[in-house]
Short mmCIF file of C-alpha atoms in Angstrom, two decimals:
data_model
loop_
_atom_site.label_atom_id
_atom_site.label_comp_id
_atom_site.label_asym_id
_atom_site.label_seq_id
_atom_site.Cartn_x
_atom_site.Cartn_y
_atom_site.Cartn_z
CA UNK A 1 -31.21 13.13 -38.36
CA UNK A 2 -32.63 10.56 -35.98
CA UNK A 3 -35.61 11.48 -33.83
CA UNK A 4 -34.86 8.67 -31.38
CA UNK A 5 -31.25 9.81 -30.96
CA UNK A 6 -32.37 13.40 -30.36
CA UNK A 7 -34.89 12.29 -27.74
CA UNK A 8 -32.30 10.12 -26.01
CA UNK A 9 -30.00 13.13 -25.72
CA UNK A 10 -32.51 15.81 -24.75
CA UNK A 11 -35.45 14.19 -22.93
CA UNK A 12 -35.46 15.09 -19.21
CA UNK A 13 -36.90 11.67 -18.36
CA UNK A 14 -36.44 7.99 -19.16
CA UNK A 15 -36.71 7.15 -22.86
CA UNK A 16 -37.83 3.89 -24.46
CA UNK A 17 -37.16 3.11 -28.13
CA UNK A 18 -39.43 0.32 -29.37
CA UNK A 19 -37.88 -1.50 -32.32
CA UNK A 20 -40.58 -4.16 -32.67
CA UNK A 21 -44.29 -3.73 -32.00
CA UNK A 22 -45.55 -6.26 -29.42
CA UNK A 23 -48.49 -7.03 -31.72
CA UNK A 24 -49.09 -7.78 -35.37
CA UNK A 25 -50.67 -4.71 -37.07
CA UNK A 26 -52.26 -7.05 -39.63
CA UNK A 27 -54.14 -8.97 -36.93
CA UNK A 28 -57.82 -8.27 -37.68
CA UNK A 29 -58.78 -9.10 -34.09
CA UNK A 30 -57.36 -5.72 -33.07
CA UNK A 31 -60.32 -4.09 -34.80
CA UNK A 32 -62.98 -6.24 -33.11
CA UNK A 33 -64.91 -5.00 -30.07
CA UNK A 34 -63.14 -5.88 -26.84
CA UNK A 35 -65.99 -8.13 -25.67
CA UNK A 36 -65.80 -10.17 -28.90
CA UNK A 37 -62.12 -10.93 -28.65
CA UNK A 38 -60.90 -14.18 -27.11
CA UNK A 39 -58.94 -13.79 -23.89
CA UNK A 40 -55.32 -12.99 -24.65
CA UNK A 41 -52.79 -15.75 -24.06
CA UNK A 42 -50.47 -15.47 -21.10
CA UNK A 43 -47.42 -13.43 -22.07
CA UNK A 44 -44.26 -15.38 -22.71
CA UNK A 45 -41.38 -14.72 -20.31
CA UNK A 46 -39.22 -11.82 -21.44
CA UNK A 47 -35.46 -11.83 -21.75
CA UNK A 48 -34.21 -8.56 -20.26
CA UNK A 49 -30.62 -7.38 -20.57
CA UNK A 50 -29.17 -4.66 -18.32
CA UNK A 51 -25.77 -3.15 -19.08
CA UNK A 52 -23.85 -2.29 -15.91
CA UNK A 53 -20.57 -0.78 -14.80
CA UNK A 54 -19.80 0.98 -11.53
CA UNK A 55 -21.48 4.29 -12.42
CA UNK A 56 -24.57 5.75 -10.71
CA UNK A 57 -26.38 5.72 -14.06
CA UNK A 58 -25.94 1.97 -14.47
CA UNK A 59 -27.13 1.37 -10.91
CA UNK A 60 -30.19 3.47 -11.72
CA UNK A 61 -30.75 1.37 -14.86
CA UNK A 62 -30.62 -1.88 -12.88
CA UNK A 63 -32.96 -0.59 -10.18
CA UNK A 64 -35.44 0.70 -12.76
CA UNK A 65 -35.38 -2.57 -14.72
CA UNK A 66 -36.01 -4.59 -11.57
CA UNK A 67 -38.86 -2.30 -10.51
CA UNK A 68 -40.58 -1.67 -13.85
CA UNK A 69 -39.51 -4.17 -16.54
CA UNK A 70 -38.70 -7.53 -14.99
CA UNK A 71 -41.68 -9.76 -14.21
CA UNK A 72 -41.69 -12.81 -11.93
CA UNK A 73 -41.25 -15.21 -14.86
CA UNK A 74 -38.77 -13.14 -16.87
CA UNK A 75 -35.08 -13.85 -17.32
CA UNK A 76 -32.43 -11.25 -16.46
CA UNK A 77 -29.08 -10.96 -18.26
CA UNK A 78 -26.63 -8.65 -16.44
CA UNK A 79 -24.02 -7.45 -18.94
CA UNK A 80 -20.70 -5.71 -18.31
CA UNK A 81 -18.32 -4.83 -21.14
CA UNK A 82 -14.65 -5.11 -20.21
CA UNK A 83 -12.56 -1.98 -20.88
CA UNK A 84 -10.49 -2.38 -24.02
CA UNK A 85 -6.70 -2.48 -23.63
CA UNK A 86 -4.80 -1.50 -26.81
CA UNK A 87 -2.00 -3.87 -27.70
CA UNK A 88 1.38 -2.28 -28.53
CA UNK A 89 2.67 -1.85 -32.05
CA UNK A 90 5.48 -4.37 -32.25
CA UNK A 91 8.14 -2.30 -34.00
CA UNK A 92 10.68 -2.57 -31.18
CA UNK A 93 13.46 -5.05 -30.36
CA UNK A 94 12.20 -8.51 -29.46
CA UNK A 95 12.67 -8.33 -25.68
CA UNK A 96 10.96 -4.93 -25.34
CA UNK A 97 8.10 -5.97 -27.60
CA UNK A 98 7.59 -9.19 -25.65
CA UNK A 99 7.49 -7.24 -22.38
CA UNK A 100 4.91 -4.79 -23.73
CA UNK A 101 2.82 -7.67 -25.03
CA UNK A 102 2.87 -9.38 -21.63
CA UNK A 103 1.87 -6.13 -19.94
CA UNK A 104 -1.01 -5.65 -22.37
CA UNK A 105 -2.17 -9.24 -21.86
CA UNK A 106 -2.04 -8.76 -18.08
CA UNK A 107 -4.05 -5.54 -18.38
CA UNK A 108 -6.63 -7.30 -20.57
CA UNK A 109 -6.96 -10.10 -18.02
CA UNK A 110 -7.43 -7.53 -15.25
CA UNK A 111 -10.11 -5.75 -17.31
CA UNK A 112 -11.93 -9.05 -17.80
CA UNK A 113 -11.78 -9.77 -14.06
CA UNK A 114 -13.18 -6.31 -13.34
CA UNK A 115 -16.09 -6.80 -15.74
CA UNK A 116 -16.83 -10.25 -14.31
CA UNK A 117 -16.81 -8.85 -10.77
CA UNK A 118 -19.07 -5.91 -11.66
CA UNK A 119 -21.62 -8.09 -13.46
CA UNK A 120 -21.65 -10.63 -10.63
CA UNK A 121 -22.11 -7.92 -7.98
CA UNK A 122 -25.03 -6.52 -9.96
CA UNK A 123 -26.47 -10.03 -10.24
CA UNK A 124 -26.19 -10.44 -6.46
CA UNK A 125 -28.11 -7.19 -6.04
CA UNK A 126 -30.83 -8.60 -8.30
CA UNK A 127 -30.98 -11.74 -6.16
CA UNK A 128 -31.46 -9.56 -3.08
CA UNK A 129 -34.38 -7.93 -4.90
CA UNK A 130 -36.07 -11.30 -5.46
CA UNK A 131 -34.71 -12.55 -8.80
CA UNK A 132 -34.09 -16.29 -8.64
CA UNK A 133 -30.72 -17.67 -9.74
CA UNK A 134 -32.37 -19.96 -12.27
CA UNK A 135 -33.64 -16.90 -14.14
CA UNK A 136 -30.43 -14.88 -13.89
CA UNK A 137 -27.05 -14.81 -15.57
CA UNK A 138 -24.11 -12.40 -15.32
CA UNK A 139 -22.04 -11.97 -18.46
CA UNK A 140 -18.68 -10.36 -19.22
CA UNK A 141 -18.43 -9.04 -22.79
CA UNK A 142 -15.24 -8.09 -24.63
CA UNK A 143 -15.26 -5.33 -27.29
CA UNK A 144 -12.74 -5.22 -30.12
CA UNK A 145 -11.84 -1.64 -29.17
CA UNK A 146 -12.79 0.89 -26.52
CA UNK A 147 -15.07 3.28 -28.41
CA UNK A 148 -18.81 3.58 -27.94
CA UNK A 149 -19.49 1.75 -31.21
CA UNK A 150 -17.49 -1.28 -30.06
CA UNK A 151 -19.06 -1.31 -26.60
CA UNK A 152 -22.48 -0.94 -28.19
CA UNK A 153 -21.66 -3.59 -30.77
CA UNK A 154 -20.74 -6.07 -28.05
CA UNK A 155 -24.09 -5.45 -26.32
CA UNK A 156 -26.07 -5.55 -29.58
CA UNK A 157 -24.38 -8.78 -30.70
CA UNK A 158 -25.20 -10.44 -27.39
CA UNK A 159 -28.80 -9.22 -27.57
CA UNK A 160 -29.16 -10.71 -31.04
CA UNK A 161 -27.47 -13.99 -30.12
CA UNK A 162 -29.58 -14.50 -26.99
CA UNK A 163 -32.77 -13.05 -28.54
CA UNK A 164 -33.25 -10.47 -25.81
CA UNK A 165 -36.59 -8.64 -25.78
CA UNK A 166 -35.43 -5.51 -23.94
CA UNK A 167 -32.05 -3.91 -23.24
CA UNK A 168 -31.78 -1.33 -20.44
CA UNK A 169 -28.81 1.04 -20.23
CA UNK A 170 -27.99 4.05 -18.11
CA UNK A 171 -27.37 7.56 -19.37
CA UNK A 172 -25.66 10.47 -17.67
CA UNK A 173 -28.25 12.67 -19.34
CA UNK A 174 -25.96 15.56 -20.32
CA UNK A 175 -27.50 16.20 -23.71
CA UNK A 176 -26.02 17.16 -27.04
CA UNK A 177 -23.11 19.18 -25.60
CA UNK A 178 -21.89 16.26 -23.54
CA UNK A 179 -22.23 13.87 -26.48
CA UNK A 180 -20.18 16.22 -28.65
CA UNK A 181 -17.44 16.51 -26.03
CA UNK A 182 -17.34 12.76 -25.55
CA UNK A 183 -16.99 12.32 -29.31
CA UNK A 184 -13.87 14.50 -29.23
CA UNK A 185 -12.06 11.76 -27.30
CA UNK A 186 -13.62 8.93 -29.31
CA UNK A 187 -16.09 7.81 -26.63
CA UNK A 188 -19.37 8.86 -28.22
CA UNK A 189 -22.66 7.53 -26.84
CA UNK A 190 -23.41 3.86 -26.34
CA UNK A 191 -27.15 4.56 -26.16
CA UNK A 192 -26.99 6.39 -29.51
CA UNK A 193 -25.30 3.39 -31.08
CA UNK A 194 -27.82 0.96 -29.61
CA UNK A 195 -30.75 3.10 -30.75
CA UNK A 196 -29.57 2.67 -34.34
CA UNK A 197 -28.29 -0.92 -34.23
CA UNK A 198 -30.22 -2.88 -31.62
CA UNK A 199 -32.91 -5.22 -32.93
CA UNK A 200 -35.04 -5.16 -29.78
CA UNK A 201 -36.58 -2.57 -27.48
CA UNK A 202 -34.11 -0.18 -25.82
CA UNK A 203 -34.77 1.62 -22.52
CA UNK A 204 -32.41 4.44 -21.50
CA UNK A 205 -32.54 5.44 -17.83
CA UNK A 206 -31.24 8.94 -17.23
CA UNK A 207 -28.89 9.79 -14.37
CA UNK A 208 -30.27 13.18 -13.39
CA UNK A 209 -27.48 13.79 -10.89
CA UNK A 210 -24.84 13.93 -13.63
CA UNK A 211 -27.09 16.09 -15.76
CA UNK A 212 -27.49 18.58 -12.91
CA UNK A 213 -23.71 18.70 -12.44
CA UNK A 214 -23.23 19.49 -16.12
CA UNK A 215 -25.88 22.20 -15.99
CA UNK A 216 -24.21 23.80 -12.99
CA UNK A 217 -20.86 23.75 -14.79
CA UNK A 218 -22.42 25.47 -17.79
CA UNK A 219 -24.09 28.10 -15.64
CA UNK A 220 -20.75 28.78 -13.98
CA UNK A 221 -19.24 29.80 -17.32
CA UNK A 222 -16.82 26.94 -17.79
CA UNK A 223 -15.35 23.92 -16.07
CA UNK A 224 -14.72 20.36 -17.15
CA UNK A 225 -16.76 17.26 -17.89
CA UNK A 226 -15.57 13.78 -16.99
CA UNK A 227 -15.53 11.46 -20.01
CA UNK A 228 -14.65 7.98 -18.98
CA UNK A 229 -11.92 9.13 -16.62
CA UNK A 230 -10.77 12.03 -18.81
CA UNK A 231 -11.49 15.59 -17.71
CA UNK A 232 -12.40 17.68 -20.75
CA UNK A 233 -12.07 21.41 -20.04
CA UNK A 234 -14.46 23.75 -21.81
CA UNK A 235 -15.38 27.42 -21.74
CA UNK A 236 -18.85 28.77 -22.46
CA UNK A 237 -18.61 31.48 -25.13
CA UNK A 238 -21.23 34.20 -24.95
CA UNK A 239 -23.06 35.11 -28.13
CA UNK A 240 -21.82 38.70 -27.80
CA UNK A 241 -18.21 37.46 -27.89
CA UNK A 242 -18.90 35.57 -31.09
CA UNK A 243 -20.44 38.66 -32.67
CA UNK A 244 -17.40 40.69 -31.61
CA UNK A 245 -15.06 38.22 -33.32
CA UNK A 246 -17.07 38.51 -36.52
CA UNK A 247 -16.60 42.27 -36.52
#
């Protein structure tokens, strides 16, 4: 399996996956005494992307990026992926099909407006925290579908196109169980996808509040987890019950 994916799921803290080393391992100057090395050049401004929605985890990601990643000369890209709206299968009479198509187009336009609003509101928050408008852009991205791979693909494609140095995303921090339950409804994990497909450094900021809620649900013996607006009921099965079934 993937060590980075396992750490992203299970680590009780923020996790950073470094895709590229910030230095050249073949550079012989790394092996010279510190006093013999020339002074390092001033670091080039970074391009930092932060994926946002209206969740507490994405707000935590933005706050952490502003506090710990973004420097005074760096550029911030605030990204929001619009929810995907499936278009109808046009196997109905012409009038009904045309109506469904118009409804789907209207829903897609509304999703795009939502994503634009969310990214702009996050950008305004960054401005309040001292980021200048000349070093800031808010971007609405459109996935081909609504699964984690398509959301992650939209973010990864933008990161490649704009040559981002770091991408910061939020995580609810519910571990392997939550990821498995999300996969049942086709949502999966965006951070898992990015860990395997992003070509720059990835920082995942955990939302400990959601993780605590999941832990409490598990300790209570069964409840439901919210997966993108869908409540997934589950029941914790004791090991003794499993052994009894085997007998």
